[in-house]
CSV table of C-alpha atoms and ligand atoms in Angstrom, one decimal:
chain,number,residue,atom,x,y,z
B,642,UNK,CA,15.6,-4.5,-4.3
B,643,UNK,CA,14.4,-6.1,-1.1
B,644,UNK,CA,14.7,-3.6,1.7
B,645,UNK,CA,13.8,-4.4,5.3
B,646,UNK,CA,10.5,-3.4,7.0
B,647,UNK,CA,11.9,-0.3,8.7
B,648,UNK,CA,13.3,1.1,5.5
B,649,UNK,CA,10.1,0.5,3.6
B,650,UNK,CA,7.9,2.1,6.2
B,651,UNK,CA,9.6,5.5,5.7
B,652,UNK,CA,10.5,5.3,2.0
B,653,UNK,CA,8.4,2.9,0.0
B,654,UNK,CA,5.9,4.1,-2.6
B,655,UNK,CA,7.4,7.6,-2.8
B,656,UNK,CA,9.9,9.1,-5.3
B,657,UNK,CA,10.6,12.8,-4.6
B,658,UNK,CA,11.6,13.4,-8.2
B,659,UNK,CA,8.0,12.7,-9.2
B,660,UNK,CA,6.7,15.3,-6.9
B,661,UNK,CA,8.8,18.5,-7.4
B,662,UNK,CA,11.5,16.9,-5.1
B,663,UNK,CA,9.3,17.5,-2.1
B,664,UNK,CA,10.9,15.5,0.8
B,665,UNK,CA,7.6,15.0,2.6
B,666,UNK,CA,4.7,13.4,0.8
B,667,UNK,CA,2.7,16.3,-0.5
B,668,UNK,CA,-1.0,16.7,0.4
B,669,UNK,CA,-2.8,16.7,-2.9
B,670,UNK,CA,-5.8,18.8,-1.6
B,671,UNK,CA,-7.8,18.8,-4.8
B,672,UNK,CA,-11.2,17.3,-5.7
B,673,UNK,CA,-10.4,16.7,-9.4
B,674,UNK,CA,-7.5,16.3,-11.8
B,675,UNK,CA,-7.3,17.7,-15.4
B,676,UNK,CA,-8.1,15.0,-17.9
B,677,UNK,CA,-5.8,16.3,-20.7
B,678,UNK,CA,-7.2,15.4,-24.1
B,679,UNK,CA,-10.5,13.6,-24.6
B,680,UNK,CA,-8.8,10.3,-25.7
B,681,UNK,CA,-6.9,10.2,-22.4
B,682,UNK,CA,-10.3,10.8,-20.7
B,683,UNK,CA,-11.7,7.7,-22.5
B,684,UNK,CA,-8.8,5.6,-21.1
B,685,UNK,CA,-9.2,7.0,-17.6
B,686,UNK,CA,-12.9,6.5,-17.4
B,687,UNK,CA,-12.7,2.9,-18.6
B,688,UNK,CA,-10.0,2.2,-16.0
B,689,UNK,CA,-7.5,1.4,-18.8
B,690,UNK,CA,-5.2,4.1,-17.4
B,691,UNK,CA,-4.9,4.5,-13.6
B,692,UNK,CA,-4.0,8.2,-13.2
B,693,UNK,CA,-6.3,10.2,-10.8
B,694,UNK,CA,-9.5,11.7,-12.1
B,695,UNK,CA,-11.4,12.6,-8.9
B,696,UNK,CA,-10.4,12.2,-5.3
B,697,UNK,CA,-13.3,9.9,-4.4
B,698,UNK,CA,-11.7,7.3,-6.6
B,699,UNK,CA,-8.0,7.9,-6.1
B,700,UNK,CA,-5.6,10.6,-5.0
B,701,UNK,CA,-1.8,10.7,-5.2
B,702,UNK,CA,-1.3,11.2,-1.4
B,703,UNK,CA,-3.5,8.2,-0.7
B,704,UNK,CA,-1.7,6.4,-3.5
B,705,UNK,CA,1.6,6.7,-1.6
B,706,UNK,CA,0.0,5.3,1.5
B,707,UNK,CA,-1.4,2.4,-0.5
B,708,UNK,CA,1.9,1.6,-2.2
B,709,UNK,CA,3.8,1.8,1.1
B,710,UNK,CA,1.4,-0.6,2.8
B,711,UNK,CA,1.6,-3.0,-0.2
B,712,UNK,CA,5.4,-2.9,0.1
B,713,UNK,CA,5.3,-3.6,3.9
B,714,UNK,CA,3.0,-6.6,3.3
B,715,UNK,CA,4.4,-7.9,0.0
B,716,UNK,CA,0.8,-7.3,-1.2
B,717,UNK,CA,-0.3,-7.1,-4.8
B,718,UNK,CA,-2.8,-4.2,-4.4
B,719,UNK,CA,-4.2,-1.9,-1.8
B,720,UNK,CA,-6.8,0.7,-1.2
B,721,UNK,CA,-7.1,3.4,1.5
B,722,UNK,CA,-10.6,4.3,2.9
B,723,UNK,CA,-12.1,6.8,5.2
B,724,UNK,CA,-12.5,4.3,8.1
B,725,UNK,CA,-11.9,0.8,9.4
B,726,UNK,CA,-15.6,0.1,9.2
B,727,UNK,CA,-15.6,1.1,5.5
B,728,UNK,CA,-12.7,-1.3,5.0
B,729,UNK,CA,-14.5,-4.2,6.8
B,730,UNK,CA,-17.9,-3.7,5.2
B,731,UNK,CA,-16.7,-3.0,1.7
B,732,UNK,CA,-14.4,-6.1,1.9
B,733,UNK,CA,-17.1,-8.5,3.1
B,734,UNK,CA,-19.6,-7.1,0.5
B,735,UNK,CA,-17.0,-7.4,-2.2
B,736,UNK,CA,-16.3,-11.0,-1.3
B,737,UNK,CA,-19.9,-12.2,-0.8
B,738,UNK,CA,-21.4,-10.6,-3.9
B,739,UNK,CA,-25.1,-11.4,-4.3
B,740,UNK,CA,-26.4,-14.2,-2.1
B,741,UNK,CA,-23.1,-15.1,-0.6
B,742,UNK,CA,-22.3,-16.0,3.0
B,743,UNK,CA,-19.4,-15.1,5.2
B,744,UNK,CA,-18.2,-17.6,7.9
B,745,UNK,CA,-16.8,-15.8,10.9
B,746,UNK,CA,-17.0,-15.6,14.8
B,747,UNK,CA,-18.5,-13.3,17.3
B,748,UNK,CA,-14.9,-12.6,18.5
B,749,UNK,CA,-14.8,-9.4,16.4
B,750,UNK,CA,-14.8,-5.6,16.7
B,751,UNK,CA,-18.2,-4.6,18.1
B,752,UNK,CA,-19.1,-2.4,15.0
B,753,UNK,CA,-18.4,-5.4,12.7
B,754,UNK,CA,-20.7,-7.7,14.7
B,755,UNK,CA,-23.3,-5.0,14.7
B,756,UNK,CA,-23.2,-4.4,10.9
B,757,UNK,CA,-23.8,-8.2,10.4
B,758,UNK,CA,-27.2,-7.7,12.0
B,759,UNK,CA,-28.2,-4.2,10.8
B,760,UNK,CA,-26.7,-3.8,7.4
B,761,UNK,CA,-25.8,-7.1,5.6
B,762,UNK,CA,-29.2,-8.8,5.6
B,763,UNK,CA,-30.6,-5.8,3.7
B,764,UNK,CA,-27.9,-6.4,1.1
B,765,UNK,CA,-28.5,-10.1,0.7
B,766,UNK,CA,-25.4,-11.2,2.6
B,767,UNK,CA,-25.7,-13.8,5.3
B,768,UNK,CA,-23.3,-14.4,8.2
B,769,UNK,CA,-22.6,-17.7,9.8
B,770,UNK,CA,-20.8,-17.8,13.2
B,771,UNK,CA,-18.8,-20.6,14.6
B,772,UNK,CA,-19.2,-21.0,18.3
B,773,UNK,CA,-15.7,-22.1,19.2
B,774,UNK,CA,-13.2,-20.1,17.0
B,775,UNK,CA,-10.3,-21.9,18.6
B,776,UNK,CA,-11.3,-25.1,16.7
B,777,UNK,CA,-10.5,-24.8,13.0
B,778,UNK,CA,-12.6,-28.0,12.5
B,779,UNK,CA,-15.7,-26.0,13.3
B,780,UNK,CA,-15.0,-23.6,10.4
B,781,UNK,CA,-14.6,-26.7,8.2
B,782,UNK,CA,-18.0,-28.1,9.3
B,783,UNK,CA,-19.9,-24.8,8.9
B,784,UNK,CA,-18.8,-24.1,5.3
B,785,UNK,CA,-21.7,-24.1,2.8
B,786,UNK,CA,-21.8,-24.0,-1.0
B,787,UNK,CA,-22.5,-20.2,-0.7
B,788,UNK,CA,-19.7,-19.4,1.7
B,789,UNK,CA,-17.4,-16.9,0.0
B,790,UNK,CA,-14.9,-16.2,2.8
B,791,UNK,CA,-13.7,-17.0,6.2
B,792,UNK,CA,-13.2,-13.8,8.2
B,793,UNK,CA,-11.3,-13.5,11.5
B,794,UNK,CA,-9.2,-11.0,13.4
B,795,UNK,CA,-5.6,-12.0,13.9
B,796,UNK,CA,-5.6,-10.6,17.4
B,797,UNK,CA,-8.9,-9.9,19.1
B,798,UNK,CA,-10.1,-7.2,21.4
B,799,UNK,CA,-10.4,-7.3,24.4
B,800,UNK,CA,-9.0,-10.7,25.0
B,801,UNK,CA,-6.1,-10.9,22.6
B,802,UNK,CA,-7.2,-14.3,21.3
B,803,UNK,CA,-5.2,-15.6,18.3
B,804,UNK,CA,-6.7,-17.8,15.6
B,805,UNK,CA,-4.7,-20.5,13.8
B,806,UNK,CA,-4.4,-18.5,10.6
B,807,UNK,CA,-2.6,-21.2,8.5
B,808,UNK,CA,-5.1,-23.8,9.5
B,809,UNK,CA,-8.0,-21.5,8.5
B,810,UNK,CA,-6.2,-20.6,5.2
B,811,UNK,CA,-5.8,-24.3,4.4
B,812,UNK,CA,-9.6,-24.9,5.0
B,813,UNK,CA,-10.6,-21.8,2.9
B,814,UNK,CA,-8.3,-22.7,0.0
B,815,UNK,CA,-9.4,-26.4,0.0
B,816,UNK,CA,-12.8,-24.9,-0.8
B,817,UNK,CA,-11.6,-22.3,-3.2
B,818,UNK,CA,-12.6,-19.4,-1.0
B,819,UNK,CA,-10.9,-16.4,0.6
B,820,UNK,CA,-9.3,-16.1,4.0
B,821,UNK,CA,-9.9,-12.4,5.1
B,822,UNK,CA,-8.0,-11.1,8.1
B,823,UNK,CA,-8.6,-8.0,10.1
B,824,UNK,CA,-5.1,-7.2,11.3
B,825,UNK,CA,-5.8,-4.0,13.1
B,826,UNK,CA,-4.5,-4.9,16.6
B,827,UNK,CA,-1.5,-6.7,15.3
B,828,UNK,CA,-0.2,-4.2,12.8
B,829,UNK,CA,2.1,-5.5,10.0
B,830,UNK,CA,5.1,-5.0,12.3
B,831,UNK,CA,3.9,-7.9,14.6
B,832,UNK,CA,2.2,-10.1,12.0
B,833,UNK,CA,1.9,-10.2,8.3
B,834,UNK,CA,-1.2,-12.4,7.6
B,835,UNK,CA,-0.2,-12.9,3.9
B,836,UNK,CA,2.7,-15.0,5.2
B,837,UNK,CA,0.2,-17.3,6.8
B,838,UNK,CA,-2.2,-17.8,4.0
B,839,UNK,CA,-4.5,-14.8,4.1
B,840,UNK,CA,-5.8,-13.5,0.7
B,841,UNK,CA,-7.2,-10.2,1.9
B,842,UNK,CA,-6.1,-8.1,4.9
B,843,UNK,CA,-8.0,-5.2,6.3
B,844,UNK,CA,-7.1,-2.5,8.9
B,845,UNK,CA,-8.6,0.2,10.9
B,846,UNK,CA,-5.6,2.6,10.4
B,847,UNK,CA,-7.2,4.7,13.2
B,848,UNK,CA,-5.5,2.4,15.7
B,849,UNK,CA,-1.8,1.2,15.8
B,850,UNK,CA,-1.1,1.7,12.2
B,851,UNK,CA,-1.2,5.5,12.5
B,852,UNK,CA,-0.7,5.3,16.2
B,853,UNK,CA,-1.2,9.0,17.2
B,854,UNK,CA,-5.0,8.8,17.6
B,855,UNK,CA,-5.5,11.9,15.3
B,856,UNK,CA,-7.3,10.3,12.4
B,857,UNK,CA,-10.0,7.8,11.3
B,858,UNK,CA,-8.9,5.7,8.4
B,859,UNK,CA,-9.0,2.2,6.9
B,860,UNK,CA,-7.1,0.0,4.5
B,861,UNK,CA,-7.8,-3.1,2.3
B,862,UNK,CA,-4.9,-5.1,0.9
B,863,UNK,CA,-5.0,-8.2,-1.4
B,864,UNK,CA,-2.3,-10.8,-2.0
B,865,UNK,CA,-2.6,-10.6,-5.7
B,866,UNK,CA,-2.4,-14.5,-5.8
B,867,UNK,CA,-6.0,-15.6,-5.4
B,868,UNK,CA,-7.8,-17.1,-8.4
B,869,UNK,CA,-11.2,-15.2,-8.6
B,870,UNK,CA,-12.0,-17.1,-11.8
B,871,UNK,CA,-12.4,-20.4,-9.9
B,872,UNK,CA,-16.2,-20.4,-10.1
B,873,UNK,CA,-17.0,-19.1,-6.6
B,874,UNK,CA,-16.9,-15.5,-7.6
B,875,UNK,CA,-19.1,-15.1,-10.7
B,876,UNK,CA,-19.5,-11.4,-9.8
B,877,UNK,CA,-15.9,-10.8,-10.7
B,878,UNK,CA,-16.4,-12.4,-14.2
B,879,UNK,CA,-19.6,-10.6,-15.1
B,880,UNK,CA,-19.2,-8.2,-18.1
B,881,UNK,CA,-19.9,-4.6,-17.2
B,882,UNK,CA,-20.9,-1.7,-19.4
B,883,UNK,CA,-19.0,0.9,-17.4
B,884,UNK,CA,-15.8,-1.2,-18.1
B,885,UNK,CA,-16.3,-1.2,-21.9
B,886,UNK,CA,-13.3,-1.1,-24.1
B,887,UNK,CA,-12.6,1.2,-27.1
B,888,UNK,CA,-15.0,-0.9,-29.3
B,889,UNK,CA,-17.8,-0.7,-26.7
B,890,UNK,CA,-17.3,-4.3,-25.7
B,891,UNK,CA,-18.3,-4.9,-22.1
B,892,UNK,CA,-15.4,-6.2,-19.9
B,893,UNK,CA,-15.3,-7.9,-16.6
B,894,UNK,CA,-13.4,-6.9,-13.4
B,895,UNK,CA,-11.1,-9.9,-14.0
B,896,UNK,CA,-10.2,-8.7,-17.4
B,897,UNK,CA,-9.6,-5.0,-16.5
B,898,UNK,CA,-7.8,-5.7,-13.2
B,899,UNK,CA,-6.2,-9.1,-13.8
B,900,UNK,CA,-3.5,-8.5,-11.1
B,901,UNK,CA,-5.7,-6.8,-8.5
B,902,UNK,CA,-9.3,-8.0,-9.0
B,903,UNK,CA,-10.3,-7.6,-5.3
B,904,UNK,CA,-9.2,-4.0,-4.8
B,905,UNK,CA,-9.9,-3.1,-8.4
B,906,UNK,CA,-13.6,-4.2,-7.9
B,907,UNK,CA,-13.7,-2.6,-4.5
B,908,UNK,CA,-12.5,0.7,-6.0
B,909,UNK,CA,-14.7,0.6,-9.1
B,910,UNK,CA,-17.9,-0.3,-7.2
B,911,UNK,CA,-17.9,0.1,-3.4
B,912,UNK,CA,-15.6,3.1,-3.1
B,913,UNK,CA,-17.1,4.6,-6.3
B,914,UNK,CA,-20.8,4.2,-5.2
B,915,UNK,CA,-20.7,4.2,-1.4
B,916,UNK,CA,-18.0,6.8,-1.3
B,917,UNK,CA,-15.9,6.5,1.9
B,918,UNK,CA,-12.8,8.0,0.3
B,919,UNK,CA,-9.9,8.8,2.6
B,920,UNK,CA,-9.1,12.6,2.4
B,921,UNK,CA,-5.6,13.5,1.2
B,922,UNK,CA,-4.9,15.2,4.5
B,923,UNK,CA,-5.9,12.1,6.5
B,924,UNK,CA,-3.8,9.9,4.2
B,925,UNK,CA,-0.9,12.2,5.0
B,926,UNK,CA,-1.6,11.8,8.8
B,927,UNK,CA,-1.5,8.0,8.4
B,928,UNK,CA,1.8,8.2,6.5
B,929,UNK,CA,3.2,10.3,9.3
B,930,UNK,CA,2.3,7.7,11.9
B,931,UNK,CA,3.5,4.8,9.9
B,932,UNK,CA,7.0,6.2,9.9
B,933,UNK,CA,7.4,5.2,13.5
B,934,UNK,CA,5.4,2.0,13.5
B,935,UNK,CA,8.2,-0.4,14.6
B,936,UNK,CA,9.6,1.8,17.3
B,937,UNK,CA,6.2,2.5,18.8
B,938,UNK,CA,5.0,-1.0,18.8
B,939,UNK,CA,8.2,-2.3,20.3
B,940,UNK,CA,7.8,0.1,23.2
B,941,UNK,CA,4.1,-0.7,23.6
B,942,UNK,CA,4.8,-4.4,23.7
B,943,UNK,CA,7.5,-3.8,26.3
B,944,UNK,CA,5.1,-1.7,28.4
B,945,UNK,CA,2.5,-4.4,28.1
B,946,UNK,CA,4.9,-7.0,29.4
B,947,UNK,CA,5.7,-4.9,32.4
B,948,UNK,CA,2.1,-4.1,33.2
B,949,UNK,CA,1.2,-7.8,32.7
B,950,UNK,CA,3.8,-8.8,35.3
B,951,UNK,CA,2.5,-6.2,37.7
B,952,UNK,CA,-1.2,-7.3,37.3
B,953,UNK,CA,-0.4,-11.0,37.7
B,954,UNK,CA,0.9,-10.3,41.1
B,955,UNK,CA,-1.9,-8.0,42.3
B,956,UNK,CA,-4.4,-9.3,44.8
B,957,UNK,CA,-7.2,-7.1,43.4
B,958,UNK,CA,-6.9,-8.8,40.0
B,959,UNK,CA,-9.0,-12.0,39.5
B,960,UNK,CA,-7.4,-13.0,36.1
B,961,UNK,CA,-5.4,-11.5,33.3
B,962,UNK,CA,-5.9,-12.3,29.6
B,963,UNK,CA,-2.9,-11.8,27.2
B,964,UNK,CA,-1.3,-14.5,25.0
B,965,UNK,CA,1.7,-14.5,27.4
B,966,UNK,CA,-0.4,-14.4,30.6
B,967,UNK,CA,-0.1,-17.4,32.9
B,968,UNK,CA,-2.3,-20.3,31.7
B,969,UNK,CA,-3.1,-18.6,28.4
B,970,UNK,CA,-4.1,-21.1,25.7
B,971,UNK,CA,-2.7,-18.8,23.0
B,972,UNK,CA,1.0,-18.9,23.9
B,973,UNK,CA,2.0,-21.4,21.1
B,974,UNK,CA,0.0,-19.5,18.5
B,975,UNK,CA,1.6,-16.3,19.7
B,976,UNK,CA,5.1,-17.9,19.4
B,977,UNK,CA,4.2,-18.9,15.8
B,978,UNK,CA,2.4,-15.8,14.5
B,979,UNK,CA,3.6,-13.0,16.8
B,980,UNK,CA,7.4,-13.7,17.4
B,981,UNK,CA,8.0,-10.0,18.1
B,982,UNK,CA,5.2,-9.7,20.7
B,983,UNK,CA,1.4,-10.2,21.0
B,984,UNK,CA,0.3,-6.6,20.9
B,985,UNK,CA,-0.5,-3.9,23.4
B,986,UNK,CA,-4.0,-4.7,24.5
B,987,UNK,CA,-4.7,-6.8,27.6
B,988,UNK,CA,-7.6,-7.3,29.9
B,989,UNK,CA,-8.0,-8.2,33.5
B,990,UNK,CA,-10.8,-9.1,35.9
B,991,UNK,CA,-11.4,-6.5,38.6
B,992,UNK,CA,-11.9,-8.1,42.1
B,993,UNK,CA,-14.4,-5.8,43.7
B,994,UNK,CA,-17.9,-4.5,43.5
B,995,UNK,CA,-19.3,-2.7,40.4
B,996,UNK,CA,-19.1,0.6,42.4
B,997,UNK,CA,-15.4,-0.1,43.3
B,998,UNK,CA,-14.7,-0.8,39.6
B,999,UNK,CA,-16.2,2.5,38.7
B,1000,UNK,CA,-14.1,4.3,41.4
B,1001,UNK,CA,-11.0,2.6,40.0
B,1002,UNK,CA,-11.8,3.8,36.4
B,1003,UNK,CA,-12.2,7.3,37.8
B,1004,UNK,CA,-9.0,7.2,39.8
B,1005,UNK,CA,-6.4,6.6,37.0
B,1006,UNK,CA,-4.5,9.8,36.0
B,1007,UNK,CA,-2.3,8.6,33.2
B,1008,UNK,CA,-4.6,6.0,31.6
B,1009,UNK,CA,-7.3,7.9,29.6
B,1010,UNK,CA,-10.9,6.6,29.8
B,1011,UNK,CA,-11.8,6.4,26.1
B,1012,UNK,CA,-13.0,3.9,23.5
B,1013,UNK,CA,-10.1,3.6,21.1
B,1014,UNK,CA,-7.0,1.5,21.2
B,1015,UNK,CA,-3.5,1.7,19.7
B,1016,UNK,CA,-3.0,5.3,20.7
B,1017,UNK,CA,0.3,6.8,21.8
B,1018,UNK,CA,-1.4,7.4,25.2
B,1019,UNK,CA,-2.4,4.5,27.5
B,1020,UNK,CA,-6.1,3.9,27.7
B,1021,UNK,CA,-8.5,2.1,30.0
B,1022,UNK,CA,-12.1,1.0,29.6
B,1023,UNK,CA,-14.8,-1.3,30.9
B,1024,UNK,CA,-15.7,-2.9,27.6
B,1025,UNK,CA,-18.9,-4.8,28.7
B,1026,UNK,CA,-20.5,-1.5,29.5
B,1027,UNK,CA,-19.1,0.6,26.6
B,1028,UNK,CA,-17.4,-0.7,23.5
B,1029,UNK,CA,-19.2,-4.0,23.6
B,1030,UNK,CA,-22.5,-2.7,25.1
B,1031,UNK,CA,-24.4,-3.9,22.0
B,1032,UNK,CA,-23.7,-7.5,22.8
B,1033,UNK,CA,-26.6,-9.4,24.3
B,1034,UNK,CA,-25.9,-11.4,27.5
B,1035,UNK,CA,-25.8,-14.6,25.4
B,1036,UNK,CA,-23.3,-13.0,22.9
B,1037,UNK,CA,-21.2,-11.7,25.9
B,1038,UNK,CA,-21.1,-15.2,27.2
B,1039,UNK,CA,-20.1,-16.6,23.8
B,1040,UNK,CA,-17.1,-14.2,23.6
B,1041,UNK,CA,-16.3,-14.7,27.3
B,1042,UNK,CA,-16.8,-11.0,28.2
B,1043,UNK,CA,-17.6,-10.8,31.9
B,1044,UNK,CA,-18.9,-7.7,33.6
B,1045,UNK,CA,-15.7,-7.4,35.7
B,1046,UNK,CA,-13.5,-7.0,32.6
B,1047,UNK,CA,-11.2,-4.0,32.4
B,1048,UNK,CA,-9.2,-3.5,29.2
B,1049,UNK,CA,-6.0,-1.7,28.8
B,1050,UNK,CA,-4.3,-0.4,25.6
B,1051,UNK,CA,-0.7,0.4,26.4
B,1052,UNK,CA,0.9,3.6,25.0
B,1053,UNK,CA,4.3,5.1,24.9
B,1054,UNK,CA,4.7,6.4,28.5
B,1055,UNK,CA,7.2,5.1,31.0
B,1056,UNK,CA,6.3,1.6,32.2
B,1057,UNK,CA,7.1,2.7,35.8
B,1058,UNK,CA,4.6,5.6,35.6
B,1059,UNK,CA,1.9,3.3,34.1
B,1060,UNK,CA,2.3,0.8,36.9
B,1061,UNK,CA,2.4,3.6,39.5
B,1062,UNK,CA,-0.8,4.9,38.1
B,1063,UNK,CA,-2.6,1.6,38.4
B,1064,UNK,CA,-1.2,1.1,41.9
B,1065,UNK,CA,-2.4,4.5,43.1
B,1066,UNK,CA,-5.8,3.8,41.6
B,1067,UNK,CA,-6.1,0.5,43.4
B,1068,UNK,CA,-5.0,2.3,46.6
B,1069,UNK,CA,-7.7,5.0,46.1
B,1070,UNK,CA,-10.3,2.2,46.0
B,1071,UNK,CA,-9.0,-0.3,48.5
B,1072,UNK,CA,-6.7,1.8,50.7
B,1073,UNK,CA,-2.9,1.4,51.0
V,1162,PLP,C1,-11.6,0.1,15.4
V,1162,PLP,C2,-11.7,-1.1,14.7
V,1162,PLP,C3,-12.5,-1.2,13.5
V,1162,PLP,C4,-13.2,0.0,12.9
V,1162,PLP,O1,-12.4,1.0,12.5
V,1162,PLP,P1,-12.8,2.5,12.5
V,1162,PLP,O2,-11.6,3.2,12.0
V,1162,PLP,O3,-13.2,3.0,13.9
V,1162,PLP,O4,-14.0,2.6,11.6
V,1162,PLP,C5,-12.5,-2.4,12.8
V,1162,PLP,N1,-11.8,-3.5,13.3
V,1162,PLP,C6,-11.1,-3.5,14.4
V,1162,PLP,C7,-10.4,-4.7,14.9
V,1162,PLP,C8,-11.0,-2.3,15.1
V,1162,PLP,O5,-10.4,-2.3,16.3
């Protein structure tokens, strides 16, 4: 059975006959599950059997979401979490273990960069940043014996920069370490990082994956192909009492979860003890959004192209950044990794005073002024003063975020109305 993406996104991971023939995925709104007999309980509590026990650890509604996303990516294992930040932070902690380092860039979601400074040092995880993420050689040069993963976003916000995924995967694998990719802006419809060498893929499902802007959720997926027994991940091989077998012998994560060590460990440790479980109702909401992923993203990419053409011919626009904008250095990488389009986030430089920029933001009627992206509704924001406000001037310079930047996230409205809205906003500020 090898169905196409669109079939999988509405059907994979769910068999109605296993759920009272319910056509929609049921919401299993329960905290706990009956254990049956005490021998079954033994197997459940040692992870030898994977049926649900308690919704913090797993739940059948979230399980359908996990299975469906695995099918869409050809992934070996997956885990749904209560937010994208839980997905990012659990993943990096799981990879780094004790005393490990993560090699990454400042070109990341603001919350991710923030947690490097405010959370990870307390937990003994160090972060190394490359200065020019467009040069894979710099990742090569900055690797240390303690580096456990290279971490990048496949499409960045607000500038839609694209890393050379395969080159980074080759560097990581030469050193026996993981390539972890945050694929939030891309969605699996536009790019499947596992096809380009990624070992672990994370999402904020709050954004395009669910697409309706009604839920906060996150996802971690693993390829199922990486060898965690290669010496760089001793924390996966350590015998653990809570994983003991029927004879009270301690077992390791690698032994109990041989096919899915990464998400197995993340579930048994990070989700279990830190507890950001996705609620069954929210898992259902993500499933609902996922059903229309391809159709939504196609429309959003088309709207983005139309708005790009409008902005590139506007005298109040200093520059436009999008992989297919004029002069973009990412066109070739976009052709290679994003053949169906380079997403629905673009940025432009507003030619005018700070006050005029604020008037412009206040003048749009269709574009909503809010911090998220990947919504069904089109959004506008001034990232340097809002979503990326925690960046110091030096960090802002490093990621190329100037104060005149305006970011758009294109939704599902009519392209002509979106362009009309921007046009009337420019007219409000500068006159007809
Ligand atoms: C929004 C976002 C996150 C964080 O996700 P939440 O669901 O808001 O916790 C992480 N990475 C990227 C790229 C994002 O856009």
